[in-house]
CSV table of C-alpha atoms in Angstrom, one decimal:
chain,number,residue,atom,x,y,z
A,15,MET,CA,47.5,-29.3,-63.3
A,16,LYS,CA,44.0,-28.1,-64.1
A,17,ARG,CA,42.6,-31.5,-63.0
A,18,ALA,CA,44.4,-31.1,-59.7
A,19,MET,CA,42.9,-27.7,-59.0
A,20,ILE,CA,39.4,-29.0,-59.7
A,21,MET,CA,39.9,-31.9,-57.2
A,22,ILE,CA,41.1,-29.5,-54.6
A,23,LEU,CA,38.1,-27.2,-55.0
A,24,ALA,CA,35.7,-30.1,-54.8
A,25,LEU,CA,37.4,-31.3,-51.6
A,26,MET,CA,37.1,-27.9,-50.1
A,27,CYS,CA,33.3,-27.7,-50.9
A,28,MET,CA,32.8,-31.1,-49.3
A,29,ILE,CA,34.6,-29.9,-46.1
A,30,ASN,CA,32.4,-26.8,-46.0
A,31,VAL,CA,29.2,-28.7,-46.4
A,32,GLY,CA,30.3,-31.1,-43.6
A,33,CYS,CA,30.9,-28.1,-41.3
A,34,MET,CA,27.6,-26.6,-42.1
A,35,ALA,CA,25.8,-29.9,-41.4
A,36,LEU,CA,27.7,-30.2,-38.1
A,37,ASP,CA,26.6,-26.6,-37.1
A,38,LEU,CA,23.0,-27.4,-38.0
A,39,ASP,CA,23.2,-30.6,-35.9
A,40,ASN,CA,24.6,-28.6,-32.9
A,41,GLU,CA,22.0,-25.9,-33.3
A,42,GLN,CA,19.2,-28.5,-33.4
A,43,GLU,CA,20.6,-30.2,-30.4
A,44,GLN,CA,20.7,-26.8,-28.5
A,45,THR,CA,17.1,-26.0,-29.6
A,46,GLU,CA,15.9,-29.4,-28.4
A,47,LYS,CA,17.6,-28.8,-25.1
A,48,ASP,CA,16.0,-25.4,-24.7
A,49,PHE,CA,12.6,-26.9,-25.5
A,50,GLU,CA,13.2,-29.6,-23.0
A,51,GLU,CA,14.0,-27.0,-20.2
A,52,ILE,CA,10.8,-25.0,-21.1
A,53,ASN,CA,8.7,-28.2,-21.1
A,54,GLN,CA,10.1,-29.2,-17.7
A,55,VAL,CA,9.0,-25.8,-16.3
A,56,ASN,CA,5.6,-26.2,-18.0
A,57,ASN,CA,5.2,-29.6,-16.5
A,58,ILE,CA,5.9,-28.2,-13.1
A,59,VAL,CA,3.3,-25.5,-13.5
A,60,GLU,CA,0.7,-27.9,-15.0
A,61,SER,CA,1.2,-30.7,-12.4
A,62,PRO,CA,-1.6,-31.1,-9.8
A,63,LYS,CA,0.8,-30.0,-7.0
A,64,TYR,CA,1.3,-26.6,-8.6
A,65,HIS,CA,-1.9,-26.2,-10.4
A,66,VAL,CA,-3.3,-22.6,-10.2
A,67,THR,CA,-6.9,-22.7,-9.0
A,68,ILE,CA,-7.7,-18.9,-9.2
A,69,GLU,CA,-8.1,-17.1,-12.5
A,70,ASP,CA,-5.0,-15.5,-13.8
A,71,SER,CA,-4.8,-11.8,-14.5
A,72,GLN,CA,-6.1,-10.7,-17.9
A,73,GLU,CA,-2.6,-9.5,-18.8
A,74,ALA,CA,-1.2,-13.0,-18.4
A,75,GLN,CA,-4.0,-14.5,-20.5
A,76,LYS,CA,-3.6,-12.0,-23.3
A,77,HIS,CA,0.1,-11.9,-23.8
A,78,LEU,CA,2.4,-14.9,-24.4
A,79,ASP,CA,5.4,-13.1,-23.1
A,80,SER,CA,3.6,-12.5,-19.9
A,81,GLU,CA,2.7,-16.2,-19.5
A,82,GLU,CA,6.4,-17.1,-20.2
A,83,GLY,CA,7.4,-14.5,-17.5
A,84,ILE,CA,5.1,-16.2,-14.9
A,85,ILE,CA,6.4,-19.6,-15.8
A,86,LYS,CA,10.0,-18.4,-15.3
A,87,ALA,CA,9.1,-16.7,-12.1
A,88,ILE,CA,7.5,-19.8,-10.7
A,89,ASP,CA,10.5,-21.8,-11.8
A,90,TYR,CA,12.7,-19.3,-10.0
A,91,LEU,CA,10.7,-19.7,-6.8
A,92,ILE,CA,10.8,-23.5,-7.0
A,93,LYS,CA,14.5,-23.6,-7.5
A,94,SER,CA,14.9,-21.1,-4.6
A,95,ASN,CA,12.9,-23.5,-2.3
A,96,LEU,CA,10.3,-20.8,-1.7
A,97,ILE,CA,7.2,-22.8,-2.7
A,98,GLU,CA,7.9,-26.2,-1.2
A,99,ASP,CA,4.6,-28.0,-0.3
A,100,LEU,CA,2.3,-24.9,-0.6
A,101,ASP,CA,-0.3,-24.3,-3.3
A,102,ILE,CA,0.1,-21.6,-5.9
A,103,ILE,CA,-3.1,-19.7,-5.1
A,104,TYR,CA,-2.5,-16.8,-7.5
A,105,LYS,CA,-0.3,-15.7,-10.3
A,106,GLY,CA,-0.5,-12.3,-12.1
A,107,ILE,CA,1.6,-9.9,-14.1
A,108,ASP,CA,1.2,-6.2,-14.9
A,109,ASP,CA,3.1,-2.9,-15.1
A,110,PHE,CA,1.9,-1.3,-11.8
A,111,ASN,CA,3.5,2.1,-12.2
A,112,ASN,CA,3.7,2.4,-16.0
A,113,ASP,CA,7.5,2.4,-16.2
A,114,GLY,CA,7.7,-0.2,-18.9
A,115,ILE,CA,8.7,-2.9,-16.5
A,116,LYS,CA,6.2,-5.6,-15.5
A,117,GLU,CA,6.0,-6.9,-11.9
A,118,ILE,CA,5.0,-10.5,-11.4
A,119,ILE,CA,2.9,-11.5,-8.4
A,120,ILE,CA,2.9,-15.1,-7.1
A,121,ALA,CA,0.9,-16.0,-4.0
A,122,THR,CA,1.3,-19.3,-2.2
A,123,GLY,CA,-0.4,-20.9,0.7
A,124,TYR,CA,-3.3,-23.3,1.5
A,125,ASN,CA,-6.1,-23.0,-1.0
A,126,SER,CA,-9.8,-23.5,-0.4
A,127,ASP,CA,-13.1,-22.6,-2.1
A,128,ASP,CA,-14.2,-21.2,1.2
A,129,ILE,CA,-12.6,-17.7,1.5
A,130,TYR,CA,-12.7,-17.9,5.3
A,131,SER,CA,-10.6,-21.1,5.1
A,132,ARG,CA,-8.2,-20.0,2.4
A,133,SER,CA,-4.8,-18.9,3.8
A,134,ILE,CA,-2.2,-17.0,1.7
A,135,GLN,CA,1.1,-17.5,3.4
A,136,HIS,CA,3.4,-15.6,1.1
A,137,VAL,CA,3.1,-13.0,-1.6
A,138,TYR,CA,6.2,-12.8,-3.8
A,139,VAL,CA,6.9,-9.8,-6.1
A,140,LEU,CA,9.4,-10.3,-8.9
A,141,ASN,CA,10.5,-8.0,-11.7
A,142,ASN,CA,10.8,-9.0,-15.3
A,143,LYS,CA,14.5,-9.8,-14.9
A,144,TYR,CA,13.7,-12.6,-12.4
A,145,GLU,CA,16.5,-11.4,-10.2
A,146,LYS,CA,14.7,-9.9,-7.2
A,147,VAL,CA,12.2,-11.5,-4.9
A,148,ASP,CA,10.4,-9.3,-2.5
A,149,THR,CA,7.8,-10.6,0.0
A,150,PHE,CA,5.6,-8.4,2.2
A,151,ASN,CA,3.4,-11.0,3.9
A,152,GLU,CA,4.9,-10.0,7.3
A,153,ILE,CA,2.9,-6.7,7.2
A,154,GLU,CA,-0.2,-8.7,8.1
A,155,GLY,CA,1.0,-8.2,11.7
A,156,ASP,CA,-0.3,-4.6,11.3
A,157,THR,CA,-3.9,-5.8,11.4
A,158,GLY,CA,-3.6,-9.2,13.1
A,159,TYR,CA,-5.5,-10.8,10.3
A,160,GLY,CA,-4.5,-13.3,7.6
A,161,PHE,CA,-4.4,-13.0,3.8
A,162,CYS,CA,-7.3,-14.8,2.0
A,163,ASP,CA,-7.6,-13.2,-1.4
A,164,ILE,CA,-5.5,-11.4,-3.9
A,165,LYS,CA,-6.0,-9.6,-7.3
A,166,ILE,CA,-4.8,-6.7,-9.4
A,167,ILE,CA,-7.2,-3.8,-9.5
A,168,ASP,CA,-7.7,-0.4,-11.2
A,169,LEU,CA,-8.7,2.8,-9.3
A,170,GLU,CA,-10.9,5.5,-10.8
A,171,ASN,CA,-9.0,8.6,-12.2
A,172,ASN,CA,-5.7,6.7,-12.1
A,173,ASP,CA,-3.6,4.9,-14.7
A,174,ASN,CA,-1.6,2.8,-12.3
A,175,LYS,CA,-2.4,-0.7,-11.2
A,176,TYR,CA,-2.9,-1.6,-7.5
A,177,LEU,CA,-2.7,-4.9,-5.6
A,178,TYR,CA,-5.7,-5.9,-3.5
A,179,ILE,CA,-5.1,-8.3,-0.5
A,180,GLY,CA,-8.2,-9.7,1.2
A,181,LEU,CA,-8.1,-10.1,5.0
A,182,THR,CA,-9.9,-12.4,7.3
A,183,ASN,CA,-9.9,-13.8,10.9
A,184,SER,CA,-11.3,-17.1,9.5
A,185,ILE,CA,-14.5,-16.7,11.4
A,186,SER,CA,-16.5,-13.5,11.2
A,187,MET,CA,-14.5,-10.8,9.4
A,188,LEU,CA,-13.6,-9.9,5.8
A,189,GLY,CA,-11.6,-6.8,5.1
A,190,PHE,CA,-8.8,-5.8,2.7
A,191,GLN,CA,-5.7,-3.9,2.1
A,192,ILE,CA,-4.7,-2.0,-1.1
A,193,TYR,CA,-1.0,-1.7,-2.0
A,194,GLU,CA,0.7,0.8,-4.4
A,195,PHE,CA,4.0,0.2,-6.2
A,196,ASN,CA,6.5,3.0,-5.8
A,197,GLY,CA,9.0,1.6,-8.3
A,198,GLU,CA,11.0,-0.3,-5.6
A,199,GLU,CA,8.4,-2.0,-3.4
A,200,PHE,CA,4.7,-2.1,-2.6
A,201,GLU,CA,3.5,0.4,0.0
A,202,LEU,CA,0.2,0.3,1.9
A,203,PHE,CA,-2.3,2.6,0.3
A,204,GLU,CA,-5.6,1.8,2.1
A,205,THR,CA,-6.8,-0.6,4.8
A,206,SER,CA,-10.4,-1.5,5.7
A,207,ALA,CA,-10.9,-4.1,8.4
A,208,SER,CA,-13.0,-4.3,11.6
A,209,PRO,CA,-10.9,-3.8,14.7
A,210,VAL,CA,-13.1,-6.1,16.7
A,211,GLY,CA,-13.1,-9.0,14.3
A,212,VAL,CA,-16.7,-8.7,13.1
A,213,GLY,CA,-17.6,-7.1,9.8
A,214,GLU,CA,-17.5,-7.3,6.1
A,215,ASP,CA,-15.8,-4.7,3.8
A,216,LYS,CA,-15.9,-4.8,0.0
A,217,LEU,CA,-14.8,-2.7,-3.0
A,218,VAL,CA,-17.4,-0.8,-5.1
A,219,ASP,CA,-17.5,0.1,-8.8
A,220,ASP,CA,-20.6,2.3,-9.0
A,221,ASN,CA,-20.4,3.2,-12.7
A,222,ASN,CA,-19.4,-0.3,-13.8
A,223,ASP,CA,-16.4,0.9,-15.8
A,224,GLY,CA,-14.0,-1.7,-14.3
A,225,LYS,CA,-12.3,0.8,-11.9
A,226,ILE,CA,-12.8,0.9,-8.2
A,227,ASP,CA,-14.4,4.2,-7.0
A,228,GLY,CA,-15.2,3.4,-3.4
A,229,TYR,CA,-15.8,0.7,-0.8
A,230,ILE,CA,-18.4,-0.2,1.8
A,231,GLN,CA,-17.9,-1.2,5.5
A,232,LYS,CA,-20.6,-3.2,7.3
A,233,ARG,CA,-20.4,-3.5,11.1
A,234,TRP,CA,-22.8,-5.1,13.6
A,235,SER,CA,-20.8,-5.7,16.8
A,236,TYR,CA,-20.3,-3.7,20.1
A,237,ASP,CA,-18.0,-1.2,18.4
A,238,VAL,CA,-20.9,0.3,16.6
A,239,ALA,CA,-23.9,-0.4,19.0
A,240,TYR,CA,-26.3,-0.7,16.0
A,241,SER,CA,-25.9,-2.3,12.6
A,242,THR,CA,-23.9,0.2,10.6
A,243,THR,CA,-23.0,0.7,6.9
A,244,ARG,CA,-20.2,3.2,6.0
A,245,ILE,CA,-19.8,4.3,2.4
A,246,TYR,CA,-16.4,5.6,1.3
A,247,LYS,CA,-15.8,7.3,-2.1
A,248,LEU,CA,-12.5,7.9,-4.0
A,249,SER,CA,-11.9,11.6,-4.5
A,250,GLU,CA,-10.3,13.2,-7.5
A,251,LEU,CA,-7.1,13.5,-5.4
A,252,GLY,CA,-7.0,9.8,-5.1
A,253,VAL,CA,-8.1,9.6,-1.4
A,254,PHE,CA,-10.9,7.5,0.0
A,255,ASN,CA,-13.2,9.7,2.1
A,256,LEU,CA,-16.2,8.8,4.3
A,257,GLU,CA,-19.3,10.1,2.4
A,258,GLU,CA,-22.3,8.4,4.1
A,259,VAL,CA,-23.2,6.5,7.2
A,260,ASN,CA,-26.4,4.5,7.5
A,261,ILE,CA,-27.5,3.0,10.9
A,262,THR,CA,-30.4,0.6,11.5
A,263,LEU,CA,-32.1,1.8,14.7
A,264,PRO,CA,-34.3,-0.3,16.9
A,265,ASP,CA,-37.8,0.8,18.0
A,266,TYR,CA,-38.2,3.7,20.4
A,267,PRO,CA,-37.5,2.4,24.0
A,268,THR,CA,-40.4,1.7,26.2
A,269,GLU,CA,-38.5,1.9,29.6
A,270,ALA,CA,-37.0,5.1,31.1
A,271,MET,CA,-33.6,3.4,31.6
A,272,ASP,CA,-33.4,2.2,28.0
A,273,VAL,CA,-34.2,5.8,26.8
A,274,PHE,CA,-31.1,7.0,28.7
A,275,LEU,CA,-28.9,4.1,27.4
A,276,GLN,CA,-29.9,4.6,23.8
A,277,TYR,CA,-29.3,8.4,24.1
A,278,VAL,CA,-25.8,7.9,25.4
A,279,LYS,CA,-24.9,5.4,22.7
A,280,LEU,CA,-26.3,7.6,19.9
A,281,ASN,CA,-24.4,10.6,21.2
A,282,GLY,CA,-21.2,8.6,21.1
A,283,ILE,CA,-22.0,7.6,17.5
A,284,MET,CA,-22.6,11.2,16.4
A,285,LEU,CA,-19.3,12.4,18.0
A,286,SER,CA,-17.3,9.8,16.1
A,287,TYR,CA,-18.4,11.0,12.6
A,288,ASP,CA,-18.0,14.2,10.7
A,289,VAL,CA,-21.0,13.5,8.5
A,290,HIS,CA,-24.6,13.9,9.2
A,291,ILE,CA,-26.7,10.9,10.0
A,292,PRO,CA,-30.3,12.0,9.7
A,293,GLU,CA,-32.0,9.0,11.3
A,294,VAL,CA,-29.7,9.3,14.4
A,295,GLU,CA,-30.1,13.1,14.7
A,296,GLN,CA,-33.9,12.7,14.6
A,297,ARG,CA,-33.9,9.9,17.2
A,298,ILE,CA,-31.6,12.0,19.6
A,299,ASN,CA,-34.1,14.9,19.4
A,300,GLU,CA,-37.0,12.6,20.2
A,301,LEU,CA,-35.2,11.1,23.2
A,302,CYS,CA,-34.0,14.3,24.8
A,303,GLU,CA,-35.5,17.8,25.1
A,304,ASP,CA,-32.3,19.2,26.6
A,305,THR,CA,-30.7,21.1,23.7
A,306,ASP,CA,-27.3,21.2,25.4
A,307,LYS,CA,-24.7,19.0,23.7
A,308,HIS,CA,-23.4,16.2,26.0
A,309,ASN,CA,-20.1,14.3,25.7
A,310,PHE,CA,-20.2,11.2,27.9
A,311,GLY,CA,-16.6,10.3,27.2
A,312,GLY,CA,-16.0,6.6,27.5
A,313,LEU,CA,-19.4,5.8,29.0
A,314,ALA,CA,-21.0,5.0,25.6
A,315,TYR,CA,-18.2,2.5,24.8
A,316,ALA,CA,-18.4,1.0,28.3
A,317,ILE,CA,-22.2,0.5,28.0
A,318,MET,CA,-21.9,-1.2,24.6
A,319,VAL,CA,-19.2,-3.6,25.8
A,320,ASN,CA,-21.3,-4.5,28.9
A,321,GLU,CA,-24.3,-5.1,26.8
A,322,THR,CA,-22.3,-7.6,24.7
A,323,TYR,CA,-20.0,-9.3,27.2
A,324,GLY,CA,-21.6,-8.6,30.6
A,325,ASP,CA,-20.3,-6.4,33.3
A,326,THR,CA,-16.8,-5.8,32.0
A,327,TYR,CA,-16.9,-2.2,33.1
A,328,GLU,CA,-18.2,-1.1,36.6
A,329,ILE,CA,-21.1,1.3,36.1
A,330,ASN,CA,-23.4,2.2,39.1
A,331,TYR,CA,-27.0,3.2,38.6
A,332,GLU,CA,-29.3,4.7,41.2
A,333,ILE,CA,-32.9,4.7,39.9
A,334,GLU,CA,-35.9,6.4,41.4
A,335,GLU,CA,-38.9,5.7,39.2
A,336,ASN,CA,-42.4,7.0,39.5
A,337,VAL,CA,-45.4,6.7,37.3
A,338,ASP,CA,-44.7,9.8,35.2
A,339,ASP,CA,-41.1,10.8,36.1
A,340,THR,CA,-37.8,9.1,36.8
A,341,ASP,CA,-34.5,10.2,38.2
A,342,ILE,CA,-31.3,8.2,37.3
A,343,ILE,CA,-27.9,8.8,38.8
A,344,VAL,CA,-25.0,7.2,36.9
A,345,SER,CA,-21.5,7.0,38.3
A,346,TYR,CA,-18.4,5.3,36.9
A,347,LYS,CA,-14.7,5.7,36.3
A,348,ASP,CA,-13.9,7.0,32.9
A,349,GLU,CA,-10.8,4.9,31.9
A,350,ILE,CA,-10.2,7.2,28.9
A,351,GLU,CA,-9.8,10.3,31.1
A,352,ASN,CA,-9.0,8.4,34.2
A,353,VAL,CA,-11.5,10.3,36.4
A,354,GLU,CA,-14.6,9.5,38.3
A,355,LYS,CA,-17.8,10.8,36.7
A,356,LYS,CA,-21.4,11.2,37.7
A,357,TYR,CA,-24.5,12.2,35.8
A,358,HIS,CA,-28.0,13.1,37.0
A,359,ILE,CA,-30.7,12.4,34.4
A,360,TYR,CA,-34.3,13.6,34.8
A,361,LEU,CA,-36.9,11.9,32.6
A,362,TYR,CA,-40.7,12.3,32.3
A,363,LYS,CA,-43.5,10.7,30.3
A,364,LYS,CA,-45.0,12.6,27.4
A,365,LYS,CA,-47.7,10.9,25.3
A,366,GLU,CA,-46.8,7.5,26.7
A,367,LYS,CA,-43.1,7.9,25.8
A,368,TRP,CA,-40.3,8.5,28.2
A,369,LYS,CA,-38.2,11.5,27.4
A,370,ILE,CA,-35.1,13.1,29.0
A,371,ARG,CA,-35.9,16.5,30.3
A,372,SER,CA,-32.4,17.4,31.4
A,373,ILE,CA,-28.9,16.0,32.2
A,374,LYS,CA,-26.7,17.5,35.0
């Protein structure tokens, strides 16, 4: 009887060991299957077709879980047929609004080392659950320009992260948009781009602390008359305000007509800003002794366009020029106010320089 009991116990132990071995084999098989799936995703990311050619965000480089999140996000997009034959131009991950949930940014398009030739077609935003895909590339219609650059940035006096999108017309303009995450989607926070397709705008970090505290606009087309640099600073309230305008002026005009034209354009410039521009104010005082303030309406803009593109606007000049004095009568239709306007300008020579005595 005792021997029978021992044989039964031995048999039970053998069965348990067999079951444990079978469980271990199943677990190993599942683990190998999981590794195989991860390797398949890794192979997709590392293949030449989907090779990322722009530096990843620092967050993705520092944290393994972030890198795994990006891999899963890319896999999600591939399986959703959202990448197709496009390049992955950018991948990044960060907690934009400090709510403990990280947003993943994947940008696809046609890559190039030349920023004017680079074209970002889609910018996908995924949360860390990989369930929601949100693209906002359609908003480029607000500016008419294409996306050419993308990165995650910090702003001065702000703990949140922001998304920077570079803009270009592929020829002569570089601008940008900054987006803020509100917990549900990215909203436009700031835009800086030339409306006429000529210019260059860039972010500024004056104190080199890694946070953006302003930006610079450079303009040199007919929309500004003269080469112009505008400097914007980020206030403590988190708003970019125009702080300074610098304008490169040409030499003082030698002809009476050019004195009038420069005076009109500089007046238009001063009326368009709420900041002092010392060099412009000084030149205006040199050109005209008439202390009355003059608003020429759309004439300044019409003159600048005509100087760039020819006689786009009809402006009539009647000039009576003498050795030491000149009368100019200017008439044109102000398309802004939709009225006919006429100005009578009296100029005279003082120390070999033409100056405006009065404007009627």
